[in-house]
Coordinates of C-alpha atoms in Angstrom, one line a residue:
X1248 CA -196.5 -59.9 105.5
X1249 CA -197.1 -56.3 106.3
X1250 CA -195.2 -55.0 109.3
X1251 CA -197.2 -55.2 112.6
X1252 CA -196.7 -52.2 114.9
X1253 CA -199.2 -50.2 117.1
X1254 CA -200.9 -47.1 117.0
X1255 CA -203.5 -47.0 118.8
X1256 CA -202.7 -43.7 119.9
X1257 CA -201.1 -40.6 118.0
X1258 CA -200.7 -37.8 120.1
X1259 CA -200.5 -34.2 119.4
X1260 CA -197.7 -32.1 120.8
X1261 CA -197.8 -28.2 119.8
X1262 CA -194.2 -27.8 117.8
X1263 CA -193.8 -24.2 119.7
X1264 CA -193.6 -25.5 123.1
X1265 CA -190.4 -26.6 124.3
X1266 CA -191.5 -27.9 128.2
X1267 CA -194.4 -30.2 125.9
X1268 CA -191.6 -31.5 123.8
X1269 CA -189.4 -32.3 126.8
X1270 CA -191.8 -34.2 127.9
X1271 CA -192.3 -36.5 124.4
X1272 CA -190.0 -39.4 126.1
X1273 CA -192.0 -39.8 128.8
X1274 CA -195.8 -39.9 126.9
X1275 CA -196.8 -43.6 127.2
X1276 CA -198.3 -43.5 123.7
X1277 CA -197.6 -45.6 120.6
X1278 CA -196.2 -42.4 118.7
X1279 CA -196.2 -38.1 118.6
X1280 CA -197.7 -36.2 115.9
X1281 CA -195.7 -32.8 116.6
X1282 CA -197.1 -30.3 114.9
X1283 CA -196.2 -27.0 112.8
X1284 CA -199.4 -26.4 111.4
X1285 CA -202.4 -25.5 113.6
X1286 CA -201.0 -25.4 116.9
X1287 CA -198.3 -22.5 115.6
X1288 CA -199.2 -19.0 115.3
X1289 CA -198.1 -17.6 111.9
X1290 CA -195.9 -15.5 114.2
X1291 CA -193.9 -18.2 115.2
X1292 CA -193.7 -20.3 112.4
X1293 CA -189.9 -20.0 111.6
X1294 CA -188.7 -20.6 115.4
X1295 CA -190.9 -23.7 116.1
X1296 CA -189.6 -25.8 113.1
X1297 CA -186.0 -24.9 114.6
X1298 CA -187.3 -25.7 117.9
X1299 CA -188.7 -29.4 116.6
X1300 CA -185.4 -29.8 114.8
X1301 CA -182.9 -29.1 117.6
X1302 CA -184.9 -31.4 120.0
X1303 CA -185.6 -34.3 117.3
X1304 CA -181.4 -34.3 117.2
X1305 CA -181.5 -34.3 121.2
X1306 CA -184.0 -37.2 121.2
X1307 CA -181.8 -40.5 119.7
X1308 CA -183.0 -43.0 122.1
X1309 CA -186.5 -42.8 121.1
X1310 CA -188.9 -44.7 122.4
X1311 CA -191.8 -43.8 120.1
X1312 CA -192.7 -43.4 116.4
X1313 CA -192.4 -39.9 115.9
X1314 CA -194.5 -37.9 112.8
X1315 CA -194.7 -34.4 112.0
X1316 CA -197.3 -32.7 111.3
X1317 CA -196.1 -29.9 108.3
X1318 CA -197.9 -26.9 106.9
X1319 CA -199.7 -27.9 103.6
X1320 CA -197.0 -28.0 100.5
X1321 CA -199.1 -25.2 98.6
X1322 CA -198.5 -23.0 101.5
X1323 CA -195.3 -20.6 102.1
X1324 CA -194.1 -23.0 104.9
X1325 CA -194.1 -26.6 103.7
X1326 CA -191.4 -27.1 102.0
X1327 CA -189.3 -25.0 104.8
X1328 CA -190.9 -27.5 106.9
X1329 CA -189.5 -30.2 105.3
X1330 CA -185.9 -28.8 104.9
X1331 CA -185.9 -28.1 108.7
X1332 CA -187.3 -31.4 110.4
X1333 CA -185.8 -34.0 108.0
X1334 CA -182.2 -33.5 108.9
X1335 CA -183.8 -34.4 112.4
X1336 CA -184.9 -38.0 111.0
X1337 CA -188.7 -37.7 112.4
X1338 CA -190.1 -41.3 111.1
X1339 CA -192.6 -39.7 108.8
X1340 CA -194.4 -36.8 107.7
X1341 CA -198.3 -36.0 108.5
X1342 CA -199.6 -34.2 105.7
X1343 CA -202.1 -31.9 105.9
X1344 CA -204.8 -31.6 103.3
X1345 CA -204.1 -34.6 101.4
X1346 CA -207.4 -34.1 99.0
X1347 CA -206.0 -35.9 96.3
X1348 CA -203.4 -38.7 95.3
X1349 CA -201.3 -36.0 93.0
X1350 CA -200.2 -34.1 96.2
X1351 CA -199.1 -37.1 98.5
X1352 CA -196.9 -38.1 95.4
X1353 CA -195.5 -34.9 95.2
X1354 CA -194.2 -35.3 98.8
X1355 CA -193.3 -38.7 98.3
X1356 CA -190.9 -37.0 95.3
X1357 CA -189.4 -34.5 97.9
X1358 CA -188.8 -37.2 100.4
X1359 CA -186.7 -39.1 97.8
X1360 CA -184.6 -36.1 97.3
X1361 CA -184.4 -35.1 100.8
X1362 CA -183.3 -38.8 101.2
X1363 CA -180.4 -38.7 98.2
X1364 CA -179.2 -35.1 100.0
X1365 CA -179.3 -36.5 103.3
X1366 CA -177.9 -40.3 102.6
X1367 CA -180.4 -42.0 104.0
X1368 CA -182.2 -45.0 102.6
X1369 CA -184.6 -44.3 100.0
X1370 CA -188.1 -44.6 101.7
X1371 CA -187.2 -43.9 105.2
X1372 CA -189.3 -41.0 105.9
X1373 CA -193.0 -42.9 106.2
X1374 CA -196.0 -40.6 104.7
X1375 CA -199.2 -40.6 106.7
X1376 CA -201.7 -38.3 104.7
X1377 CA -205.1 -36.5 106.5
X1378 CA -208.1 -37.1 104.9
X1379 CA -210.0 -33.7 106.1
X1380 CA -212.2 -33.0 103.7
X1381 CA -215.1 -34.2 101.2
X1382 CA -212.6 -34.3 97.8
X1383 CA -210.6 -36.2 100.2
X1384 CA -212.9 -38.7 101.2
X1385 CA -213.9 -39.4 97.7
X1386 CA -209.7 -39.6 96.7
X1387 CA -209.5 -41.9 99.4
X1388 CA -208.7 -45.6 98.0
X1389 CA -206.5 -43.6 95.0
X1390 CA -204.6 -42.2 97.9
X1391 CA -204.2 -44.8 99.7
X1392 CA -202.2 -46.8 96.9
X1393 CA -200.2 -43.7 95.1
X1394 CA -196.8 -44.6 97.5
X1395 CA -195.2 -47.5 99.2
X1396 CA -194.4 -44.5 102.1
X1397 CA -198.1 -44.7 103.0
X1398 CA -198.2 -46.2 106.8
X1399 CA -201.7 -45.2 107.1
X1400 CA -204.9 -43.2 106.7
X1401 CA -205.3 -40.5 109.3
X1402 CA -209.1 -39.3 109.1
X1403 CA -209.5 -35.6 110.4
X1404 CA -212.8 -34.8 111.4
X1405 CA -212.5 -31.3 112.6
X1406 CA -212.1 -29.9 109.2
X1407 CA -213.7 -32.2 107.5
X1408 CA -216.9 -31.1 108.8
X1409 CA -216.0 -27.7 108.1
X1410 CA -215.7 -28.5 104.8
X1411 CA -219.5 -30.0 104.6
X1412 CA -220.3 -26.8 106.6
X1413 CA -221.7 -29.0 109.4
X1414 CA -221.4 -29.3 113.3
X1415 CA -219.5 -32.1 114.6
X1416 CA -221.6 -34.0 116.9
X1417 CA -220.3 -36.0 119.8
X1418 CA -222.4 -39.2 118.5
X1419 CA -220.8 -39.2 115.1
X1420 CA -224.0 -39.7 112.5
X1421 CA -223.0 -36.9 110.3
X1422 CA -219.2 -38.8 110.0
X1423 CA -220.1 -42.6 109.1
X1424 CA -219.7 -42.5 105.8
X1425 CA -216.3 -40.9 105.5
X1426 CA -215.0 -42.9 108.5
X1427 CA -216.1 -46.0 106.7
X1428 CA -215.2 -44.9 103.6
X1429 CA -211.4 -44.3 105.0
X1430 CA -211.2 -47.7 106.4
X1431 CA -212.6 -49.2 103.1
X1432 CA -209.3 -47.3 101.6
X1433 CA -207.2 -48.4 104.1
X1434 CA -207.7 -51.5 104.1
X1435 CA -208.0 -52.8 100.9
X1436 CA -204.5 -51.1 100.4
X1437 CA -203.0 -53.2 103.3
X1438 CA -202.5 -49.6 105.6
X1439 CA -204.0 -48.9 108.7
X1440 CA -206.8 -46.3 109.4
X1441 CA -206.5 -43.4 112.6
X1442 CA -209.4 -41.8 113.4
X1443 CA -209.7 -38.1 114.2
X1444 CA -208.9 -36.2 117.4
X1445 CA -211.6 -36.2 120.3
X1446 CA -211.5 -32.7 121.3
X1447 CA -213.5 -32.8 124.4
X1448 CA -210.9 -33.2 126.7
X1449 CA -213.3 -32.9 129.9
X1450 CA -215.5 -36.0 128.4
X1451 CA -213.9 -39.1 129.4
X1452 CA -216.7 -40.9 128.7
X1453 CA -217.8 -39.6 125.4
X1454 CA -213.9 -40.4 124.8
X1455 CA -214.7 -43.8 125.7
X1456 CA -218.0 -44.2 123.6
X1457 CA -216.0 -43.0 120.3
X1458 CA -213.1 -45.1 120.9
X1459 CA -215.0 -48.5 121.1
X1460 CA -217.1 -47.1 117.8
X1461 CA -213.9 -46.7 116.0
X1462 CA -212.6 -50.1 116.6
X1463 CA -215.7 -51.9 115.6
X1464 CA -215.6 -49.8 112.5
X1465 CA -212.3 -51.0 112.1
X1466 CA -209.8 -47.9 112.9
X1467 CA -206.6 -49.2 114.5
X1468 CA -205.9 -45.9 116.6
X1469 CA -206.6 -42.6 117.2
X1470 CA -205.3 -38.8 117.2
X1471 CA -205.6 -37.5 120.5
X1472 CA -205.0 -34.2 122.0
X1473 CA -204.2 -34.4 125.7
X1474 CA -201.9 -37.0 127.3
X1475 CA -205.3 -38.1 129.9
X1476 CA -206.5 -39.3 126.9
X1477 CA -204.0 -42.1 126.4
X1478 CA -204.7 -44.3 129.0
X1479 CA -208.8 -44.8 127.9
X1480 CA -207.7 -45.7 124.7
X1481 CA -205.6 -48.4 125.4
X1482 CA -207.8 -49.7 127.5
X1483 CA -210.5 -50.2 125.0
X1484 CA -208.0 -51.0 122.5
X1485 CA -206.9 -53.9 124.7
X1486 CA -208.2 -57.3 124.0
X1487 CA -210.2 -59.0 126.5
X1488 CA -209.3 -62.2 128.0
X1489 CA -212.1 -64.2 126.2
X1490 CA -211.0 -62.7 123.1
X1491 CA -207.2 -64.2 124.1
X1492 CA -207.7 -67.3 125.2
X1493 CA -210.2 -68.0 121.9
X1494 CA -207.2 -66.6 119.6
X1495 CA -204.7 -69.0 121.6
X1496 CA -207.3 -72.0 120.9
X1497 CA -207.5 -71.3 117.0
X1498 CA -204.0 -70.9 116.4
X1499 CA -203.5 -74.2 118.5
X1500 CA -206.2 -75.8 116.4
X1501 CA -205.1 -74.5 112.7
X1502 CA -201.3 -76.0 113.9
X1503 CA -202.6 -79.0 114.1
X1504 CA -204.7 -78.5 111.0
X1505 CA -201.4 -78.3 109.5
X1506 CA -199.6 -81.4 110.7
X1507 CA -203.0 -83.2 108.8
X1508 CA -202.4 -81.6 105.8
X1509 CA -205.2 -79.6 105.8
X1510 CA -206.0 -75.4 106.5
X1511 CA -209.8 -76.3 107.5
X1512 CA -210.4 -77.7 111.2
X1513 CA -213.9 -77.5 113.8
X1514 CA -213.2 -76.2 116.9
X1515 CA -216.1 -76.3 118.9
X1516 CA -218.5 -76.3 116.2
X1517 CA -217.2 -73.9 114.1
X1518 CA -214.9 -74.1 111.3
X1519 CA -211.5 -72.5 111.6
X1520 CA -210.2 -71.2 108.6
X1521 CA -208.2 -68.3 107.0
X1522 CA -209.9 -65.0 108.0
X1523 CA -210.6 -67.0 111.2
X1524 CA -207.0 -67.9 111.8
X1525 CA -206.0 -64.0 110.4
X1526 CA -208.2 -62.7 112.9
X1527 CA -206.8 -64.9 116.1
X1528 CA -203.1 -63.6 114.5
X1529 CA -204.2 -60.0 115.2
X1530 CA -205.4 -60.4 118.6
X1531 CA -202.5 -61.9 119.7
X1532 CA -200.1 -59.4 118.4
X1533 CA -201.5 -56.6 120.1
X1534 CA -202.3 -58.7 123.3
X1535 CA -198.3 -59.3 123.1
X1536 CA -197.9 -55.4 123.0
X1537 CA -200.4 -54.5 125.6
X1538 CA -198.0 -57.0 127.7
X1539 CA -201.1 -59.8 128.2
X1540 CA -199.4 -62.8 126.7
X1541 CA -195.6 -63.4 125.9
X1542 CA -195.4 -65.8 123.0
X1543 CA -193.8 -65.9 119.8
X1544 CA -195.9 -67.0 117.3
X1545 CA -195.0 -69.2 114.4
X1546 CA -196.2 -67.9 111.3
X1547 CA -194.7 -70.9 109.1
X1548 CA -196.4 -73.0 111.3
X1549 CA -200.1 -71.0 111.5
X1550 CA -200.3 -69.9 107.7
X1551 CA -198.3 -72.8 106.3
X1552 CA -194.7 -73.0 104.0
X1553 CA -194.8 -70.4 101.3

């Protein structure tokens, strides 16, 4: 079963600023993208990947998953990028105009020889590719399968619309198609899908409207750009108590569905089965991270001996 873990939120934190990354510990976000590509002037380029590596080896009780952004490997910095940050052990590696399958397993190659120099497990450093641009899109399930590193699709909106030479609007018309197209990838590859930054920091409430699109689309998180930003997200992230206390009733029924040697049961009408019972496994999960319920959940017992 794939490895549950959270992230709902991905924030950004510029790899050049030193008092932003002091603060990284103290961010209550699921995990830090900390980047070396946009947010760093060419100018200072070489000093902030030595910056992110000297606080990456001051940072061992971390409380976060951290990811770094690196410049694209076809530029002059991404493979420096690489060579810097990786000694630091960052979780994974954001890459940056992942268009097609052929360059994510290129930097899955690199990791495993990073790994060999280093003496680290072979698949350690986790691989989270940006889909920002229309090749992308269309590369999209391919990518998604080309490496067991893959955690997740990240969608970038920003530069995907440049690449259509289109505005980005706030109510998200001209992006539907990509965004579904992303979580169709995701999915079907059994990854998780982050949708793209909100950059309207100001706009609370247009954060708000996007974040509950993106969920019922099916994204499991998003990039975001200023710390205010976590606190919406969770919230509409969060599962309501209806939602709970149905979940808690369907895993109770398909237990006892069990016991009868069956994985078909009615509760309240309506048949309980497999996606049903998947579904109520989710919700419970992440109301057990948000802190709403503490139970451990059976899985031998819900899905049934293997």
């Amino acid at each position: 079963m794939t490895e549950f873990r959270l992230r709902r939120t991905l924030l950004y934190v510029p790899g050049n600023m030193p008092s932003m990354l002091q603060n990284i510990p103290m961010f209550d976000c699921d995990g830090v993208i900390i980047d070396l590509e946009d947010a760093v002037p060419y100018s200072e380029k070489d000093a902030a990947r030595i910056l992110v590596r000297r606080f990456l080896e001051g940072y061992t009780d971390r409380n976060k998953e951290v990811i770094v952004r690196i410049n694209p490997l076809d530029s002059k910095w991404g493979i420096l990028d690489l060579k810097e940050v990786l000694r630091a052990l960052p979780d994974g590696i954001r890459l940056p105009k992942a268009d097609s399958p052929e360059i994510v397993e290129r930097l899955d190659t690199l990791l495993t020889e990073f790994e060999e120099e280093l003496g680290v497990e072979i698949g350690r450093f986790k691989i989270l590719p940006s889909i920002e641009s229309a090749a992308g899109v269309i590369n999209s399930i391919r990518i998604a399968r080309c490496s067991k590193r893959i955690i997740a699709l990240a969608f970038g909106a920003e530069d995907y619309t440049a690449s259509l030479e289109i505005e980005r609007t706030k109510t998200g018309e001209e992006l539907f198609h990509a965004r579904t197209r992303v979580i169709w990838a995701a999915k079907a590859a059994g990854i998780q899908a982050i949708d793209s930054i909100f950059a309207d920091v100001s706009d609370m409430e247009g954060l708000r409207r996007e974040t509950r699109l993106i969920k019922t689309l099916g994204f499991n998180g998003k990039s975001l750009v200023n710390p205010r930003q976590i606190e919406l997200v969770h919230e509409v992230f969060a599962p309501k108590q209806e939602e709970v206390d149905y979940a808690l009733q369907v895993v109770d029924a398909i237990q006892r569905a069990r016991t009868m040697g069956t994985g078909v049961i009615s509760l309240g009408g309506k048949m309980v089965d497999a996606p049903v019972v998947k579904r109520a496994v989710r919700v419970l999960k992440t109301a057990k991270a948000h802190g709403l319920i503490d139970i451990e959940l059976d899985e031998e017992a819900i899905y049934g001996e293997k």
